[in-house]
Coordinates of C-alpha atoms and ligand atoms in Angstrom, one line a residue:
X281 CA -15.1 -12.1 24.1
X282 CA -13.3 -14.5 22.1
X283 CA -14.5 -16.2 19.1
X284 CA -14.0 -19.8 17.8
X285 CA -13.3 -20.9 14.5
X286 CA -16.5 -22.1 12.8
X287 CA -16.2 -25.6 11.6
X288 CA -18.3 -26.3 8.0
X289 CA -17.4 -24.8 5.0
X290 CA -17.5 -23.5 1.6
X291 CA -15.2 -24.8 -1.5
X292 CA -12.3 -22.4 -2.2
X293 CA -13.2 -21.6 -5.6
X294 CA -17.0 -21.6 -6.8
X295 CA -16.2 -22.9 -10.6
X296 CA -18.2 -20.6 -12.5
X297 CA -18.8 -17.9 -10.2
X298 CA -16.0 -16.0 -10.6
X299 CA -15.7 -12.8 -12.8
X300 CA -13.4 -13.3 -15.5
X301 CA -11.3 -10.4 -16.4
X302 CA -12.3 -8.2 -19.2
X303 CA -10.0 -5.3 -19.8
X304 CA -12.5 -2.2 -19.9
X305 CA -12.2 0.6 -23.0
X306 CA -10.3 3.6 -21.5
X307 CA -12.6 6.7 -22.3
X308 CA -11.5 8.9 -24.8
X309 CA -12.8 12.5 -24.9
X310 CA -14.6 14.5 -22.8
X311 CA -17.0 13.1 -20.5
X312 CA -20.9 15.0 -19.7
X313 CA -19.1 16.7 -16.4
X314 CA -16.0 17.9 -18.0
X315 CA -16.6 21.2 -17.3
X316 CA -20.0 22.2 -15.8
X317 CA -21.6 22.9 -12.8
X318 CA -22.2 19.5 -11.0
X319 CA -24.6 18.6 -8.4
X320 CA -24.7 15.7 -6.2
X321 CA -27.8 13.7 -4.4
X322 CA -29.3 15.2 -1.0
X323 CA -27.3 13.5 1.3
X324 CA -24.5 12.6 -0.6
X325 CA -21.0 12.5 2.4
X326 CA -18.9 15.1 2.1
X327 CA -16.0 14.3 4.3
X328 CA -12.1 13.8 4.7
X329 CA -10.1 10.9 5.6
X330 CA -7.1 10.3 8.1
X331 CA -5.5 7.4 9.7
X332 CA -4.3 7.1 13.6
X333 CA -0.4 6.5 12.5
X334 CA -0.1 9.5 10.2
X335 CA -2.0 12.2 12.4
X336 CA -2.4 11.3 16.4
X337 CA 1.5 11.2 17.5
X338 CA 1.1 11.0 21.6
X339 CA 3.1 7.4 20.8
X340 CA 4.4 6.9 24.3
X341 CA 1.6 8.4 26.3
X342 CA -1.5 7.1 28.2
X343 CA -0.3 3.3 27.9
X344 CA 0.3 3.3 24.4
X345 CA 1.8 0.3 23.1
X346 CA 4.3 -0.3 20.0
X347 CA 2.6 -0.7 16.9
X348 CA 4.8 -2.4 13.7
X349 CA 5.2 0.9 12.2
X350 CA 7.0 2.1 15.4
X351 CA 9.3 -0.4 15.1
X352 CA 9.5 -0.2 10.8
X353 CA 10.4 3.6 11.7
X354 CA 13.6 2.4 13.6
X355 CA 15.1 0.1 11.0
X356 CA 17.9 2.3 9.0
X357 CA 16.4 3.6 5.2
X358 CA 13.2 2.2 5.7
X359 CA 11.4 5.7 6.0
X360 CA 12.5 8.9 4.3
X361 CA 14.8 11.0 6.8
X362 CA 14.1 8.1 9.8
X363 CA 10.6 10.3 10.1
X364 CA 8.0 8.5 12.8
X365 CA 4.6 8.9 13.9
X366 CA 5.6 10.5 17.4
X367 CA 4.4 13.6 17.2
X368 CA 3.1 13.5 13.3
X369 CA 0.0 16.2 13.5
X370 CA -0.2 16.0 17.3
X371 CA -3.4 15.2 16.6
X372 CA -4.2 13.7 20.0
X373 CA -3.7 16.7 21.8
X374 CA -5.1 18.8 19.2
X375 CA -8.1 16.9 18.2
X376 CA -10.7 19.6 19.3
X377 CA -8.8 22.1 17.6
X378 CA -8.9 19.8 14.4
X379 CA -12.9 19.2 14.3
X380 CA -13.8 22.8 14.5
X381 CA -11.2 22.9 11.7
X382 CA -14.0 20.0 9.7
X383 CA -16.9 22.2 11.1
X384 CA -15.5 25.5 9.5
X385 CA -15.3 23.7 5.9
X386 CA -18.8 22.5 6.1
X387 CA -17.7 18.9 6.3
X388 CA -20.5 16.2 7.1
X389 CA -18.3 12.7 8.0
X390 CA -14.9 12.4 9.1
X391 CA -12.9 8.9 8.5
X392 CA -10.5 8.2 10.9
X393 CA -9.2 5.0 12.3
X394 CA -8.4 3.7 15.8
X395 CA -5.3 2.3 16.7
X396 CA -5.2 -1.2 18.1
X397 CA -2.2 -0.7 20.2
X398 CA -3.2 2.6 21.9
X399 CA -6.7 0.5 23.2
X400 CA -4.8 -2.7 23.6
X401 CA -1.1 -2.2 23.9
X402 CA 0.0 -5.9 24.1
X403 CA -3.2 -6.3 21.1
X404 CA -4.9 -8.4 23.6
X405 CA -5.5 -6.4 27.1
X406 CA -7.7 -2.8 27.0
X407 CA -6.1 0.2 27.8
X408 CA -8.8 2.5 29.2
X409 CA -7.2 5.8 28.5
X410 CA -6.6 4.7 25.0
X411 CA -10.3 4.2 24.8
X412 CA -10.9 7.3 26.1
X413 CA -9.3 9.0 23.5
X414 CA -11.7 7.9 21.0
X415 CA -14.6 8.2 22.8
X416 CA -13.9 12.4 23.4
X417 CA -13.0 12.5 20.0
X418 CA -17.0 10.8 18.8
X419 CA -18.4 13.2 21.3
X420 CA -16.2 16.5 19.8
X421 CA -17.7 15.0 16.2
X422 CA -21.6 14.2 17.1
X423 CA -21.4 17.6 19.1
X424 CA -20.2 19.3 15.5
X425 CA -22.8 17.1 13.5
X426 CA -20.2 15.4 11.9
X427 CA -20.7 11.6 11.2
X428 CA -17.7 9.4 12.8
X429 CA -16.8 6.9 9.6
X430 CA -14.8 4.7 11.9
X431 CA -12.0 2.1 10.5
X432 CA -10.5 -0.4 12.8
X433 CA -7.4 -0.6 11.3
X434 CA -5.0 1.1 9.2
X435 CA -2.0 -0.6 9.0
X436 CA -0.5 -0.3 12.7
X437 CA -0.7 -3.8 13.8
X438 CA 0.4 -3.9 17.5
X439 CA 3.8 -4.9 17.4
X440 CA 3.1 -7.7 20.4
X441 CA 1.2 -9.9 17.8
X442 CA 3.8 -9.7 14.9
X443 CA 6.1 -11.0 17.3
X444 CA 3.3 -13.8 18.0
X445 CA 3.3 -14.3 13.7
X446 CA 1.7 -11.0 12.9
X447 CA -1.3 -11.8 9.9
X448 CA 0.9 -14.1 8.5
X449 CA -0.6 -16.1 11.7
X450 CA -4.2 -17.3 11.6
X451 CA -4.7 -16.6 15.3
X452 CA -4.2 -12.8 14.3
X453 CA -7.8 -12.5 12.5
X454 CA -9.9 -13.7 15.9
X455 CA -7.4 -11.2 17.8
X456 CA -8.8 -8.8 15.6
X457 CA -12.5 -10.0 15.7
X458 CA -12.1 -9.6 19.6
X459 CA -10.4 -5.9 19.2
X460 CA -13.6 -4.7 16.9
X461 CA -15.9 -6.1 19.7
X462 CA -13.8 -3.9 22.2
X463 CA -14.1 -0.9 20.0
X464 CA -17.9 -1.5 19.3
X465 CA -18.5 -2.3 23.5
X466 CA -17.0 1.4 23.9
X467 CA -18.4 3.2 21.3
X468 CA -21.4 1.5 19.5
X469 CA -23.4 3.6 21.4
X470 CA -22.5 6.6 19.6
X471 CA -20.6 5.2 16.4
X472 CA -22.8 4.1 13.7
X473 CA -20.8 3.5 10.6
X474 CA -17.9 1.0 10.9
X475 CA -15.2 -0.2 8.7
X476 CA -12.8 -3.0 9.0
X477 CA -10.0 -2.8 7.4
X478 CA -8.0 0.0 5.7
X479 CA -6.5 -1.7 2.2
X480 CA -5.6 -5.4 2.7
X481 CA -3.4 -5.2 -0.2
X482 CA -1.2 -2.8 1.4
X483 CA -1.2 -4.6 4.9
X484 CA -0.4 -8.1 3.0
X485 CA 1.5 -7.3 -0.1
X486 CA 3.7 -4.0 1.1
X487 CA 3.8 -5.3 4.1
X488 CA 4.7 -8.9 3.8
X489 CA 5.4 -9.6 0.4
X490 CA 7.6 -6.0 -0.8
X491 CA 9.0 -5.3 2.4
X492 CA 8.4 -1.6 2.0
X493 CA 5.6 -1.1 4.5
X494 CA 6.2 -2.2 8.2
X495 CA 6.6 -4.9 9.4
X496 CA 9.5 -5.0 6.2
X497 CA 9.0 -8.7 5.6
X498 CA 9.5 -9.8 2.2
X499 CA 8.4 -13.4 0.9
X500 CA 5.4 -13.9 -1.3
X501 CA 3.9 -16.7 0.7
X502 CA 3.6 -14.3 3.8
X503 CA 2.1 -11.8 2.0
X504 CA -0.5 -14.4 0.6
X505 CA -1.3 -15.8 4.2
X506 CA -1.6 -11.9 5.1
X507 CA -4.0 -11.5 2.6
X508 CA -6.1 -14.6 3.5
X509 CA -6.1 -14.0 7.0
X510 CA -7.0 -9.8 6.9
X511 CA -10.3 -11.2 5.0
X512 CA -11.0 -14.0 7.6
X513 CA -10.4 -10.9 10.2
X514 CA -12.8 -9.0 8.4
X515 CA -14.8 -11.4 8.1
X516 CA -15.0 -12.3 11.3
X517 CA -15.4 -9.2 12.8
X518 CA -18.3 -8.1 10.9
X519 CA -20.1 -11.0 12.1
X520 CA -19.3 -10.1 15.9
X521 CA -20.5 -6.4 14.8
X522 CA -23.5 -7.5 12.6
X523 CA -24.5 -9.9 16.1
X524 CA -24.2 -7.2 18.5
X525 CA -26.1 -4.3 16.3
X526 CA -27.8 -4.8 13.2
X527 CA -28.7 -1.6 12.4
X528 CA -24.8 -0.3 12.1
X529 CA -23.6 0.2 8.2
X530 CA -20.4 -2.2 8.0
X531 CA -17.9 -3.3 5.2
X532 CA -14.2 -2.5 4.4
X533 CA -12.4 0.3 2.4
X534 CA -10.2 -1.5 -0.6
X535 CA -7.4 0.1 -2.6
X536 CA -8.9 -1.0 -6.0
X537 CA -6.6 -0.1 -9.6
X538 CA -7.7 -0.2 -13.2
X539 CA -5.6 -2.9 -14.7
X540 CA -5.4 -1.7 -18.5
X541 CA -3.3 -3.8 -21.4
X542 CA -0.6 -1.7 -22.4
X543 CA -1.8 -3.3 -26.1
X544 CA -4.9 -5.0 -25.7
X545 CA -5.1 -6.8 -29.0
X546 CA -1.6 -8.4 -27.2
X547 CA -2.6 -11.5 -25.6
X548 CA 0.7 -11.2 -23.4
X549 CA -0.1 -7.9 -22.6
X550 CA -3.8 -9.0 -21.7
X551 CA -3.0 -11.8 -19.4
X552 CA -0.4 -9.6 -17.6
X553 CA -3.7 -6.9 -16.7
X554 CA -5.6 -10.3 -16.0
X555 CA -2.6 -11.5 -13.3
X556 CA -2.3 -7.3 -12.2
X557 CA -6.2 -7.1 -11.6
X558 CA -6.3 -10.6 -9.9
X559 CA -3.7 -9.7 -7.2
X560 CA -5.0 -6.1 -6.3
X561 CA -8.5 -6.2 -6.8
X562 CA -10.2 -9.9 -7.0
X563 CA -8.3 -11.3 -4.6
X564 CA -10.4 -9.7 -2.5
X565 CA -13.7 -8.7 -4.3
X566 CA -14.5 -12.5 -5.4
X567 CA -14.1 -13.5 -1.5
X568 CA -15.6 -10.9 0.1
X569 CA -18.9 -10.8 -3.1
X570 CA -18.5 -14.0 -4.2
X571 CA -17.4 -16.8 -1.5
X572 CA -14.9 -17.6 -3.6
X573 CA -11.0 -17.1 -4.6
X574 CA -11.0 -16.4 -8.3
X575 CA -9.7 -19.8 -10.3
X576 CA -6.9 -17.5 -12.3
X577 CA -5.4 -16.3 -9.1
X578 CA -5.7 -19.7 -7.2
X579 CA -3.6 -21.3 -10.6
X580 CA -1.3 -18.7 -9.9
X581 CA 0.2 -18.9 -6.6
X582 CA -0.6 -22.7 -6.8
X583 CA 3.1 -23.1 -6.0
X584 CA 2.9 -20.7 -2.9
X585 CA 0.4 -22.8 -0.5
X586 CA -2.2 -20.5 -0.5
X587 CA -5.2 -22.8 -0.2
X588 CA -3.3 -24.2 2.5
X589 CA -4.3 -21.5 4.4
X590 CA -7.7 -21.1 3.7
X591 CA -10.1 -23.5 5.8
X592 CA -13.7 -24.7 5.7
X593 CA -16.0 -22.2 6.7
X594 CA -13.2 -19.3 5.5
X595 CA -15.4 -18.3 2.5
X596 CA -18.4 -18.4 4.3
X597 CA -17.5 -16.1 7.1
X598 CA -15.3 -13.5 4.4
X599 CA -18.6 -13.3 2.6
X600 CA -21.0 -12.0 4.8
X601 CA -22.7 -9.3 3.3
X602 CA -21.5 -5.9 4.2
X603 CA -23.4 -2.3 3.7
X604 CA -20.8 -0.4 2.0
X605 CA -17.9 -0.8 -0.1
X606 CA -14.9 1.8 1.0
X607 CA -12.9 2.6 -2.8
X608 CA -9.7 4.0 -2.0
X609 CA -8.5 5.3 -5.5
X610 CA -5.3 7.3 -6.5
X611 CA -4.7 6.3 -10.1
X612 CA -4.7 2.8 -12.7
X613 CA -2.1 1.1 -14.3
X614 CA -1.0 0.2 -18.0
X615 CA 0.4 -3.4 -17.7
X616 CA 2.4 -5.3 -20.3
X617 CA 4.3 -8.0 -20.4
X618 CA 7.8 -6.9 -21.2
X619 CA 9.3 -4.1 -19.1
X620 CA 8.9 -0.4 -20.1
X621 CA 12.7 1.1 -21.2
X622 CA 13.7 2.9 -17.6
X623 CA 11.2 0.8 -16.0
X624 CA 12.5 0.0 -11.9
X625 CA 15.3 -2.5 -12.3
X626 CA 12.8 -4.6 -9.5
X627 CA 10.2 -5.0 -11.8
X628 CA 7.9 -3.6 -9.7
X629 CA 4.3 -2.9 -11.3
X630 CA 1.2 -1.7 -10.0
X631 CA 0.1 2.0 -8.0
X632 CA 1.5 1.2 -4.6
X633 CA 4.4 -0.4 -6.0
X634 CA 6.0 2.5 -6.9
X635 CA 6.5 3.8 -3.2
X636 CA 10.7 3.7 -3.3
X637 CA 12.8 3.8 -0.1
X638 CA 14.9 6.4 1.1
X639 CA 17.7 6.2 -1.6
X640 CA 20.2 8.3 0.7
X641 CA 19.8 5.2 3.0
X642 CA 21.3 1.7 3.4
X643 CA 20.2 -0.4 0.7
X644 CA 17.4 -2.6 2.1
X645 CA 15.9 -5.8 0.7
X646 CA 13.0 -5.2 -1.5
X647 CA 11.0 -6.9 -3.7
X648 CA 7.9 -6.8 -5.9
X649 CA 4.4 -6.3 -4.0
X650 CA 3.0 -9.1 -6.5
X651 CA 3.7 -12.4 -5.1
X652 CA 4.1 -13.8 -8.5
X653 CA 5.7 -10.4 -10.6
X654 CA 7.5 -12.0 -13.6
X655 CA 5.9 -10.7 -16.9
X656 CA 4.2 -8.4 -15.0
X657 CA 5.1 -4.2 -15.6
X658 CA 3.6 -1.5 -15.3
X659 CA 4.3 1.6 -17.8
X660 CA 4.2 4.9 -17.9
X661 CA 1.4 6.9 -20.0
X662 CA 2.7 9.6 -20.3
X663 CA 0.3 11.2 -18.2
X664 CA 0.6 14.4 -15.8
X665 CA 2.3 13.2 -12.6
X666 CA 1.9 14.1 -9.1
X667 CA 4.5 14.3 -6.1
X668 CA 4.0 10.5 -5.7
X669 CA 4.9 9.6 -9.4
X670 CA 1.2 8.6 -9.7
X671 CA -0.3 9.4 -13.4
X672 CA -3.5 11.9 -12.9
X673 CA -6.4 9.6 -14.3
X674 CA -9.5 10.3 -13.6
X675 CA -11.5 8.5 -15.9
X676 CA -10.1 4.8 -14.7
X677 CA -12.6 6.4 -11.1
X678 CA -15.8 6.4 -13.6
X679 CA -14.7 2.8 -15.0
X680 CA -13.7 1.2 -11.7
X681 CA -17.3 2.6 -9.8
X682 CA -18.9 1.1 -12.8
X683 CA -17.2 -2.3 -13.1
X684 CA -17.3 -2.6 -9.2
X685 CA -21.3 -1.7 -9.3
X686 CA -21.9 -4.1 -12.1
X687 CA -19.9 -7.3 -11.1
X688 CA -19.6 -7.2 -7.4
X689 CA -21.8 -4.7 -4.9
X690 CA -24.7 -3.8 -7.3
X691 CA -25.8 -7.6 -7.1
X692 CA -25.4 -7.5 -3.2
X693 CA -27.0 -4.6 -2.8
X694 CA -24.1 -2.7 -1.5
X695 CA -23.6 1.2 -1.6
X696 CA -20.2 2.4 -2.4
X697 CA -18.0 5.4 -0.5
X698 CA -14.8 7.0 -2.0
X699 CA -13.1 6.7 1.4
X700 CA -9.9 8.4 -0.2
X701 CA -8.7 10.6 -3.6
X702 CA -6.4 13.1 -2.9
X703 CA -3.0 14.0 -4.4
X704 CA 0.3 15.4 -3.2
X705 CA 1.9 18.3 -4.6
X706 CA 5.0 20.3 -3.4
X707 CA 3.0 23.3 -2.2
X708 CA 4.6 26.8 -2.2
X709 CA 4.2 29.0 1.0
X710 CA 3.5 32.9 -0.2
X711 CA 4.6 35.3 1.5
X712 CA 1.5 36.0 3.4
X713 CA 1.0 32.7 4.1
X714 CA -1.3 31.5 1.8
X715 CA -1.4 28.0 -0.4
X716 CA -2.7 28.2 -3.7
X717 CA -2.8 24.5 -4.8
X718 CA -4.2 25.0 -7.9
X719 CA -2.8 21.4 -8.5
X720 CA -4.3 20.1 -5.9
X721 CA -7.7 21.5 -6.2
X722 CA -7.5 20.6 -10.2
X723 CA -7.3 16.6 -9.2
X724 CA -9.9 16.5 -7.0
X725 CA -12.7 18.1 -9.4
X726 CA -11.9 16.2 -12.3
X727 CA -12.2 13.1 -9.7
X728 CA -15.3 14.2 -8.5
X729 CA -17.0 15.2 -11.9
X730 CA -16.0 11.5 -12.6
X731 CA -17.2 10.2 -9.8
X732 CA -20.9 11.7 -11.1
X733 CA -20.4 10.4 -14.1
X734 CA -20.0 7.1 -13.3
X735 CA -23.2 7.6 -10.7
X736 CA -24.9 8.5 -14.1
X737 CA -24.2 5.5 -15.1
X738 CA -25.8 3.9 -12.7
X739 CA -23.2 3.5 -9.9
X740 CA -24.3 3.9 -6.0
X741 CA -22.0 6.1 -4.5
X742 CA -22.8 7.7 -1.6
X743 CA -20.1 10.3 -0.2
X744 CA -16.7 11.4 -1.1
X745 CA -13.9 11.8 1.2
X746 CA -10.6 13.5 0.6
X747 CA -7.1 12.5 1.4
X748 CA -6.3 14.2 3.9
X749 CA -7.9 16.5 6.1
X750 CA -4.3 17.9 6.7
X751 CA -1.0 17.0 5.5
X752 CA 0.6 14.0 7.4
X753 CA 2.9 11.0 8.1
X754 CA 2.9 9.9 4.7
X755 CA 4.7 6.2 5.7
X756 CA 7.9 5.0 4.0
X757 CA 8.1 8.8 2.4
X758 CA 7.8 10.3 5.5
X759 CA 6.6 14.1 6.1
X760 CA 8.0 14.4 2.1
X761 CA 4.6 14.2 0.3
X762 CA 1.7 16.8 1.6
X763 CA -1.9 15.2 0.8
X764 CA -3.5 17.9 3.0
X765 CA -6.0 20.0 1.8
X766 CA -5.2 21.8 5.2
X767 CA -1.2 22.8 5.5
X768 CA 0.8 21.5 9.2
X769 CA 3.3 23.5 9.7
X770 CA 5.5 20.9 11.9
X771 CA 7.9 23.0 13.6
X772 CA 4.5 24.8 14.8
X773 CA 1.5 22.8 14.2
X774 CA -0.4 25.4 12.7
X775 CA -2.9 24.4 10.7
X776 CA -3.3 26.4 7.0
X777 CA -6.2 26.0 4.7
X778 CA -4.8 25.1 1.1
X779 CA -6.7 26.7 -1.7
X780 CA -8.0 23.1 -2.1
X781 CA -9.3 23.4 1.1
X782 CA -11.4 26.5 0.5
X783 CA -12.7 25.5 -2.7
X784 CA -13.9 22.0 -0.9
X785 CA -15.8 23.4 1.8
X786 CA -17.6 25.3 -1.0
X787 CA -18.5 21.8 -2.4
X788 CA -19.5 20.5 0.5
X789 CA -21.6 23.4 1.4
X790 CA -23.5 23.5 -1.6
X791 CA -23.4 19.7 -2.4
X792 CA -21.9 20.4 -6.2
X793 CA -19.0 20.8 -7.9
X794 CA -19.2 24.9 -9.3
X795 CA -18.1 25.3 -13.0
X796 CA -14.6 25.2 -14.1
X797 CA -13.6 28.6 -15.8
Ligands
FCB865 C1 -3.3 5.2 0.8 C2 -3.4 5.1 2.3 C3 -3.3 6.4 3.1 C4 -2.4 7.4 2.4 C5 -2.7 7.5 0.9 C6 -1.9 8.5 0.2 O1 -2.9 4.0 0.3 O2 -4.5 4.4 2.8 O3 -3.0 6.2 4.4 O4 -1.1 7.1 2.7 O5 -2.5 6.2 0.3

């Protein structure tokens, strides 16, 4: 099927309707679950996450076609070591293997995504065997009672329709639209919950705007016509979903941040957590909750044609209402105006900014994810660090679930899923093979007591899922940084529950958090 643009339309910016930005008041202190046992709802989703790129490998087989990230892979210092996704977990051969591995730590709902080019190599034409794949790994799931969370796409745009303009190109979103109706004529059947897309911001703004995620282009405009046209693709294809079964749960998963002023009685320092906050999470909430581009934003990028790009109709169509809200969160940011001493001579500010190249490589053009980054920096805290250089902050979880509950899905009447929270560590193999990830296991509990915190507050969340199921193809860093709560031995493929692991199936089994000694 292929759909059509719709013709009527909505304004681009609703005067009045937008949120304005109000810096929240960082919690200070110990919160109610700081150190209790802590139970969760009957039915709360205890799951883990993956993505097709990072886990599957099988990248030439079955009429697999090229995906961006095969071809990112291939350009010199743009992953740590030249790593792929070849073989990554082997996941594709080994996917049987890997849900007995869910079964064993009592896990109820397994994200995963598909990948467009293994079902449609050319993004366009179906691939049966690709198809296949996904259909025997829903059966391997509903056989194990495990709830398929499916996402359409994570990042691995076929590389056929980059060459055609990739997202930058508006003809990309109904390609997509068209995909999700492929995916949904194969397994709708069987596959009840379904996500779009995996973190626009990433797609757009790594992608198109920093140059550090494939396809490595780096100009703020593309990045903003990315962004515009990801959301008319979602848009889009939850319609064609929502038409064809209206009992299916739908929405997105977004990588939303905490924008806080470094000084907030600093109006400088405000604005610059106003213009952080706009470009990673409004610029997608007010559309998608709001039919509308936030004014701030649009005043912004003015210079950058944006609204070119966005026609009548657009608003309506991004703004159908969805059933869940995915919340992928890994940390905030503190945002001034001025640069921090030491700070990246690039400027670069927000979470996924901070993903460097391979410095051992050739020297590669990079810029700011932020289409518009002057007077825009994040700084350091001086909080505990993981492997990623990410600052270990639970409590921005509790204020984000909260904000997001009270200005955007509470009013629609949307539930919201942590689709990922995780943190990698340099784990250390004993001697008899065991991984105690104290470090690991550490982030997620305090994540998850804030997480019930902020559902005491009111917010409607209704499962959890890790990052990852198992360590994996961690993008431009490679197989550097281990997520896993499950180690891959690469040279082997075994599969090694962490200590993290162990202590999470206990959560899942009992539906609560046990106490911290
Ligand atoms: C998120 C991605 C996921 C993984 C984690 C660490 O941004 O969605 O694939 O790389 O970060």
């Amino acid at each position: 099927m292929t759909l059509t643009a719709p013709g009527t339309g909505a304004r681009l910016a609703a005067p009045g309707t937008t949120v304005p930005f109000v810096p929240s008041t960082p919690l200070t202190g110990t919160t109610p679950h700081s150190s209790g046992r802590v139970t969760f709802p009957e039915g709360f989703l205890w799951g883990t996450a993956t993505a097709a790129y990072q886990i599957e490998g099988a990248g030439a087989e079955d009429g697999r076609g090229e995906s961006i990230w095969d071809v990112f892979c291939r350009i010199p210092g743009a992953v740590v070591h030249g790593d792929d996704g070849m073989v990554a977990c082997d996941h594709y051969h080994r996917y049987r293997e890997d849900v007995a591995l869910m079964s064993r730590l009592h896990l109820g709902a397994y994200r995963f995504s598909t990948s467009w080019a293994r079902v449609m190599p050319d993004g366009r034409t179906v691939n049966p065997k690709g198809l296949d794949f996904y259909s025997r790994l829903v059966d391997e799931l509903l056989e194990a009672d495990i709830l398929p969370w499916l996402t359409l796409y994570h990042w691995d745009l076929p590389q056929a329709l980059e060459e055609a303009g990739g997202w930058p190109a508006r003809d990309t979103a109904y390609r997509f639209a068209d995909y999700a109706v492929t995916m949904h004529e194969a397994l709708g059947d069987r596959v009840t919950t379904w996500a779009t897309l995996n973190e626009p911001y990433c797609s757009a703004f790594l992608g198109y705007t920093a140059g550090v995620h494939a396809p490595g282009r780096t100009s703020p405009e593309l990045g903003l016509a990315a962004a515009h046209h990801l959301m008319l693709g979602h848009g889009l294809a939850v319609d064609a979903l929502r038409a064809r079964d209206p009992e299916a749960t739908l929405g997105l998963t977004l990588n939303c941040t905490v924008s806080d002023p470094v000084d907030p009685t600093n109006p400088a320092d405000v604005d610059a957590a106003r213009r952080d906050d706009a470009m990673f999470n409004r610029v997608f909430l007010d559309p998608i909750f709001r039919g509308a581009y936030p004014q701030d934003l649009l005043d912004d990028v003015a210079h950058l044609n944006f609204a070119d790009h966005v026609r009548p109709g657009d608003l309506e169509v991004i703004s159908t209402p969805i059933d869940a809200l995915g919340v992928n969160y890994y940390h905030g940011g503190a945002i001034a105006a001025t640069p921090q001493s030491g700070e990246r001579p690039d400027g670069t500010a927000g979470p996924e900014g901070e993903r460097p190249a391979d410095p051992s490589a050739p020297a590669r053009d990079l810029r700011s994810p932020n289409p518009v980054p002057e007077g825009v920096h994040a700084h350091s805290r001086g909080l505990p660090l993981t492997d990623m250089g990410w600052e270990v902050q639970p409590e921005g979880l509790t204020r984000l679930l909260t904000r997001l509950q009270q200005d955007y899905t509470g009013p629609r009447g949307t539930s919201l899923v942590i689709t990922e929270n995780g943190a990698a560590f340099p784990d250390v193999v004993e001697a008899d093979g065991s991984i105690d990830d104290q470090d690991r296991l550490d982030y997620i509990d305090r994540h998850l007591r804030a997480v019930r915190d902020a559902m005491d507050a009111g917010a409607d969340v209704r499962g959890y899922f890790a990052w990852s199921l198992m360590d994996n193809f961690e993008w431009a860093l490679g197989y550097t940084k281990r997520f896993g709560i499950t180690r891959v031995d690469y040279a082997t493929q075994e599969r090694t529950v962490k200590a993290s692991g162990h202590w999470y199936a206990g959560v899942a089994r009992d539906n609560a958090v046990p106490a911290r000694d």
